[in-house]
Amino acid sequence: MSGLVLAVDGGQSGIRMRLSDSKKVIETQGASRLEGDVMTRVHDLVVKAMSQELTKDLDTVVLGLSTSPTAGEDSVRLARKLGESLGARRVLVTDDGVTHHASHFEGLPGIVLAIGTGVACVGVGNKQDAIVSVSGYGYLLGDDGGAFSIGRHALRVVLDARFKDSKSSISQLAQDHFGPLVDLAAEVHSRPRAVNEIAHFALEVLRLADSDEQARQIIDHASGELAQSVQRGIVAAHLAPESAELVWSGRLFAHSPLACESLERALIELIPELKIRQEESNPLQGGVWLGQTADFGPYKNSIQTWGA
């Protein structure tokens, strides 16, 4: 299909957008279910961010959202509202795991592990009839190994040790970020974007891990959880471990040699036959591909469509 495509990658930490005829990435703040009607907020943030960027008629909008609506009618409501506001012919709404997988495999068999605030671990098997998701359950139920999970784990370690080891490096890190440890739990819960704050704290934990054993253990624990997600993905997609291919991405781990080594070690220990590639995360390219392809393949049942 031809025509201008707007790809949107949206999560709790941020929303990123790119037009298919440009390499420019437009960024704005994220949207969380804790902030009321998340779909209205996504709509408003995207429309505002693109108000000065659209100079041509828009054919298709593709939204890959970690906050993807659970009900089909909510997806269609968002799609219709956004299509009408942006003047698009068609709007596709899907989970960001789909756009991550499409960016690397374009519907072919394989497992994708995307590590951000949360985690998307999705796979397509050799029959290529559907995509399976074995992570990305959200911060309340899962996302094990992602930035929020790491930050939360670190804060729990600090809270549990504050009466016997309040001078540890990780305790000092938490105090520098959130204030006095005596008020830590209340302070974290009072932050207006607590999930985002905890996820950003994970970056500091990751930097500390280069010189601190306690922080390193937290990263190793996260790596183990991520490896278990990949193993579940291989089983769910009915892939043979010796022929399965994994692409993992995410700035959280990719910018830390220690974290990369930790993750790859955990993967090799659990699934020694697995073919592993690290690539730059590019769900926006996956969104553009979905907007231009004539055949969604294994993604078709995971996409809600509004328009022609």
XYZ file of C-alpha atoms in Angstrom:
308
model
C 0.000 0.000 0.000
C 1.163 3.533 -0.717
C 0.446 6.726 1.149
C 1.869 8.555 4.133
C 2.028 6.507 7.344
C 2.339 7.860 10.883
C 3.810 5.295 13.277
C 3.272 5.822 17.010
C 5.113 3.932 19.746
C 3.474 4.682 23.077
C 4.172 3.708 26.649
C 4.175 5.016 30.178
C 7.588 6.678 29.944
C 7.106 8.349 26.584
C 5.389 8.456 23.197
C 7.455 8.517 19.994
C 6.189 9.231 16.482
C 7.616 9.122 12.957
C 6.225 9.746 9.496
C 7.114 7.215 6.816
C 8.687 9.875 4.583
C 11.035 11.135 7.306
C 13.648 9.884 9.763
C 12.693 12.565 12.291
C 11.351 11.158 15.563
C 8.928 13.328 17.516
C 8.778 12.633 21.238
C 6.371 13.606 23.989
C 5.521 12.411 27.478
C 3.921 9.036 28.058
C 0.478 8.033 29.254
C -0.374 5.763 32.165
C -3.599 4.085 33.205
C -3.062 5.776 36.566
C -3.760 9.133 34.917
C -7.436 8.632 34.103
C -8.728 7.919 30.586
C -5.479 6.763 29.002
C -6.954 6.558 25.496
C -8.095 10.182 25.546
C -4.679 11.163 26.851
C -2.884 9.249 24.079
C -5.132 10.944 21.518
C -4.499 14.410 22.919
C -0.726 13.947 23.210
C -0.370 12.614 19.650
C -2.568 15.307 18.101
C -0.708 18.071 19.927
C 2.723 16.682 19.029
C 1.829 16.321 15.335
C 0.025 19.660 14.984
C 3.074 21.351 13.455
C 4.507 18.283 11.704
C 1.774 17.242 9.254
C 2.081 19.067 5.944
C 0.680 16.309 3.694
C -2.467 14.199 3.670
C -2.165 11.252 6.025
C -3.169 7.806 4.794
C -2.618 5.487 7.783
C -1.856 5.833 11.490
C -0.392 2.806 13.286
C -0.351 2.832 17.074
C 1.775 0.282 18.917
C 0.904 0.857 22.559
C 2.079 -0.763 25.762
C -1.152 0.703 27.152
C -3.168 -0.890 24.339
C -6.915 -1.062 25.148
C -8.124 -4.422 26.402
C -11.541 -4.122 24.735
C -11.959 -3.971 20.967
C -14.511 -1.175 21.206
C -12.006 0.979 23.124
C -9.444 0.468 20.367
C -11.969 1.419 17.705
C -13.031 4.463 19.722
C -9.427 5.640 19.961
C -8.798 4.860 16.289
C -11.883 6.725 15.106
C -11.177 9.774 17.241
C -7.536 9.945 16.177
C -8.350 9.318 12.517
C -10.878 12.126 12.492
C -8.550 14.526 14.315
C -5.582 13.844 12.009
C -7.577 13.372 8.808
C -6.313 9.821 8.261
C -8.040 7.307 5.989
C -7.241 4.370 8.277
C -6.017 3.790 11.835
C -4.531 0.557 13.215
C -4.240 -0.079 16.960
C -2.093 -2.886 18.343
C 0.236 -3.814 21.161
C 3.806 -2.556 21.031
C 4.991 -6.165 21.084
C 3.534 -6.542 17.593
C 5.371 -3.499 16.228
C 8.606 -4.659 17.860
C 8.295 -8.095 16.237
C 7.359 -6.616 12.858
C 10.396 -4.334 12.937
C 12.758 -7.304 13.166
C 10.950 -10.213 11.467
C 8.128 -8.746 9.311
C 5.877 -11.703 10.126
C 8.505 -14.442 9.884
C 9.217 -16.905 12.726
C 11.250 -15.705 15.677
C 11.193 -14.336 19.208
C 11.542 -10.672 20.130
C 12.425 -9.416 23.594
C 12.031 -5.658 24.027
C 13.176 -4.241 27.359
C 11.891 -0.828 28.408
C 9.830 0.428 31.313
C 8.054 -2.893 30.903
C 8.868 -5.927 28.796
C 7.461 -7.239 25.543
C 8.346 -10.837 24.727
C 6.500 -12.099 21.668
C 6.977 -14.897 19.196
C 5.813 -16.259 15.872
C 6.128 -19.966 15.142
C 6.900 -21.800 11.915
C 3.199 -22.076 11.022
C 3.057 -18.248 11.072
C -0.633 -18.286 11.941
C -0.551 -16.074 15.046
C 1.706 -14.105 17.344
C 2.012 -15.152 20.987
C 2.814 -12.833 23.888
C 4.352 -14.239 27.060
C 5.186 -11.021 28.882
C 4.085 -7.405 28.879
C 1.429 -8.036 31.508
C 1.885 -4.551 32.945
C 3.539 -3.419 36.144
C 0.823 -4.906 38.381
C 1.118 -8.450 37.025
C 4.491 -8.841 35.402
C 6.924 -7.023 33.117
C 9.593 -8.954 35.027
C 13.098 -7.788 34.197
C 12.111 -4.387 32.807
C 13.086 -0.987 34.173
C 10.114 -0.703 36.526
C 10.760 -4.200 37.850
C 14.455 -3.434 38.444
C 13.718 -0.111 40.122
C 11.035 -1.649 42.319
C 13.337 -4.521 43.317
C 16.089 -2.075 44.268
C 13.738 0.072 46.345
C 12.415 -3.003 48.135
C 15.992 -4.014 48.996
C 16.580 -0.535 50.422
C 13.347 -0.546 52.424
C 13.979 -3.994 53.898
C 17.530 -3.047 54.950
C 17.020 0.538 56.106
C 17.210 -0.280 59.832
C 20.387 -2.352 59.585
C 22.267 -1.146 56.489
C 21.150 2.365 55.612
C 24.679 3.344 54.534
C 24.955 0.946 51.591
C 25.608 2.366 48.143
C 22.153 1.431 46.914
C 20.520 3.007 49.975
C 22.442 6.218 49.365
C 21.350 6.106 45.735
C 17.697 5.856 46.750
C 18.084 8.667 49.262
C 19.682 10.938 46.666
C 16.835 10.235 44.249
C 13.776 10.168 46.519
C 14.810 11.803 49.801
C 15.048 10.495 53.398
C 14.657 6.742 53.694
C 12.246 7.052 56.602
C 9.720 8.529 54.150
C 10.727 6.474 51.108
C 7.605 4.342 50.666
C 5.213 7.250 51.167
C 7.296 9.502 48.928
C 7.336 7.013 46.051
C 3.578 6.475 46.247
C 2.940 10.223 46.297
C 4.805 10.923 43.051
C 2.352 11.842 40.246
C 4.092 9.506 37.769
C 5.428 6.902 40.183
C 5.819 4.096 37.615
C 7.919 6.337 35.386
C 10.025 7.530 38.348
C 10.735 3.985 39.509
C 11.675 2.981 35.955
C 14.105 5.890 35.688
C 15.640 4.903 39.025
C 16.594 1.605 37.356
C 19.062 3.499 35.157
C 20.910 4.635 38.268
C 20.889 1.096 39.659
C 22.355 -0.117 36.375
C 25.183 2.419 36.556
C 25.866 1.476 40.170
C 26.101 -2.210 39.213
C 29.501 -1.586 37.612
C 30.974 -1.095 41.084
C 28.465 -2.545 43.564
C 27.734 -6.221 44.176
C 24.233 -5.642 45.558
C 23.168 -3.711 42.460
C 24.817 -6.337 40.253
C 22.739 -9.061 41.887
C 19.572 -7.108 41.084
C 20.589 -6.913 37.407
C 21.427 -10.629 37.337
C 18.022 -11.396 38.846
C 16.341 -9.322 36.116
C 18.361 -11.134 33.447
C 17.164 -14.464 34.786
C 13.546 -13.314 34.617
C 14.012 -12.118 31.036
C 15.567 -15.439 30.018
C 12.586 -17.278 31.498
C 10.246 -15.103 29.413
C 12.158 -16.042 26.271
C 11.937 -19.724 27.163
C 8.159 -19.396 27.607
C 7.973 -17.662 24.232
C 9.785 -20.498 22.478
C 7.414 -23.048 24.018
C 4.279 -20.991 23.286
C 5.276 -20.434 19.649
C 6.101 -24.154 19.209
C 9.635 -23.376 18.102
C 12.471 -25.853 18.467
C 15.166 -24.270 20.689
C 17.931 -25.303 18.279
C 16.269 -23.463 15.378
C 14.760 -20.544 17.291
C 16.136 -17.056 16.774
C 15.927 -14.305 19.382
C 16.349 -10.600 18.750
C 16.553 -8.538 21.914
C 16.607 -4.777 22.181
C 16.265 -1.979 24.675
C 18.408 0.994 25.628
C 18.202 0.019 29.303
C 20.456 -3.014 28.796
C 22.128 -2.200 25.483
C 24.051 0.781 26.891
C 25.567 -1.290 29.702
C 28.204 -3.923 28.849
C 27.624 -5.483 32.272
C 23.878 -5.827 31.654
C 24.446 -7.222 28.144
C 26.814 -9.852 29.506
C 24.409 -10.678 32.330
C 21.472 -11.180 29.964
C 23.365 -13.228 27.406
C 24.826 -15.399 30.167
C 21.346 -16.059 31.567
C 20.007 -16.894 28.102
C 22.855 -19.275 27.276
C 22.558 -21.045 30.637
C 18.820 -21.599 30.174
C 18.626 -22.129 26.380
C 22.144 -23.018 25.148
C 21.024 -23.777 21.559
C 19.334 -20.399 21.043
C 20.564 -18.064 18.306
C 20.825 -14.600 19.880
C 21.062 -11.204 18.208
C 21.069 -7.788 19.805
C 19.665 -5.023 17.609
C 18.548 -1.449 18.089
C 14.925 -1.161 19.151
C 12.856 0.237 16.273
C 9.114 -0.308 16.809
C 8.413 2.791 14.716
C 9.816 0.985 11.680
C 7.568 -1.955 12.543
C 4.621 0.441 12.618
C 5.544 1.857 9.216
C 5.802 -1.682 7.812
C 2.344 -2.566 9.145
C 0.937 0.601 7.616
C 2.390 -0.222 4.202
C 1.961 -4.004 3.946
C -1.014 -5.596 2.210
C -0.856 -8.706 4.426
C -0.620 -8.575 8.222
C 0.169 -12.299 8.343
C 0.419 -13.599 11.928
C -0.366 -10.155 13.323
C -3.859 -9.911 11.810
C -5.780 -11.029 14.903
C -3.830 -8.622 17.111
C -4.761 -5.458 15.192
C -7.913 -3.369 15.506
C -8.718 -1.322 12.393
C -10.837 1.751 11.787
C -11.458 3.159 8.316
C -11.165 1.887 4.785
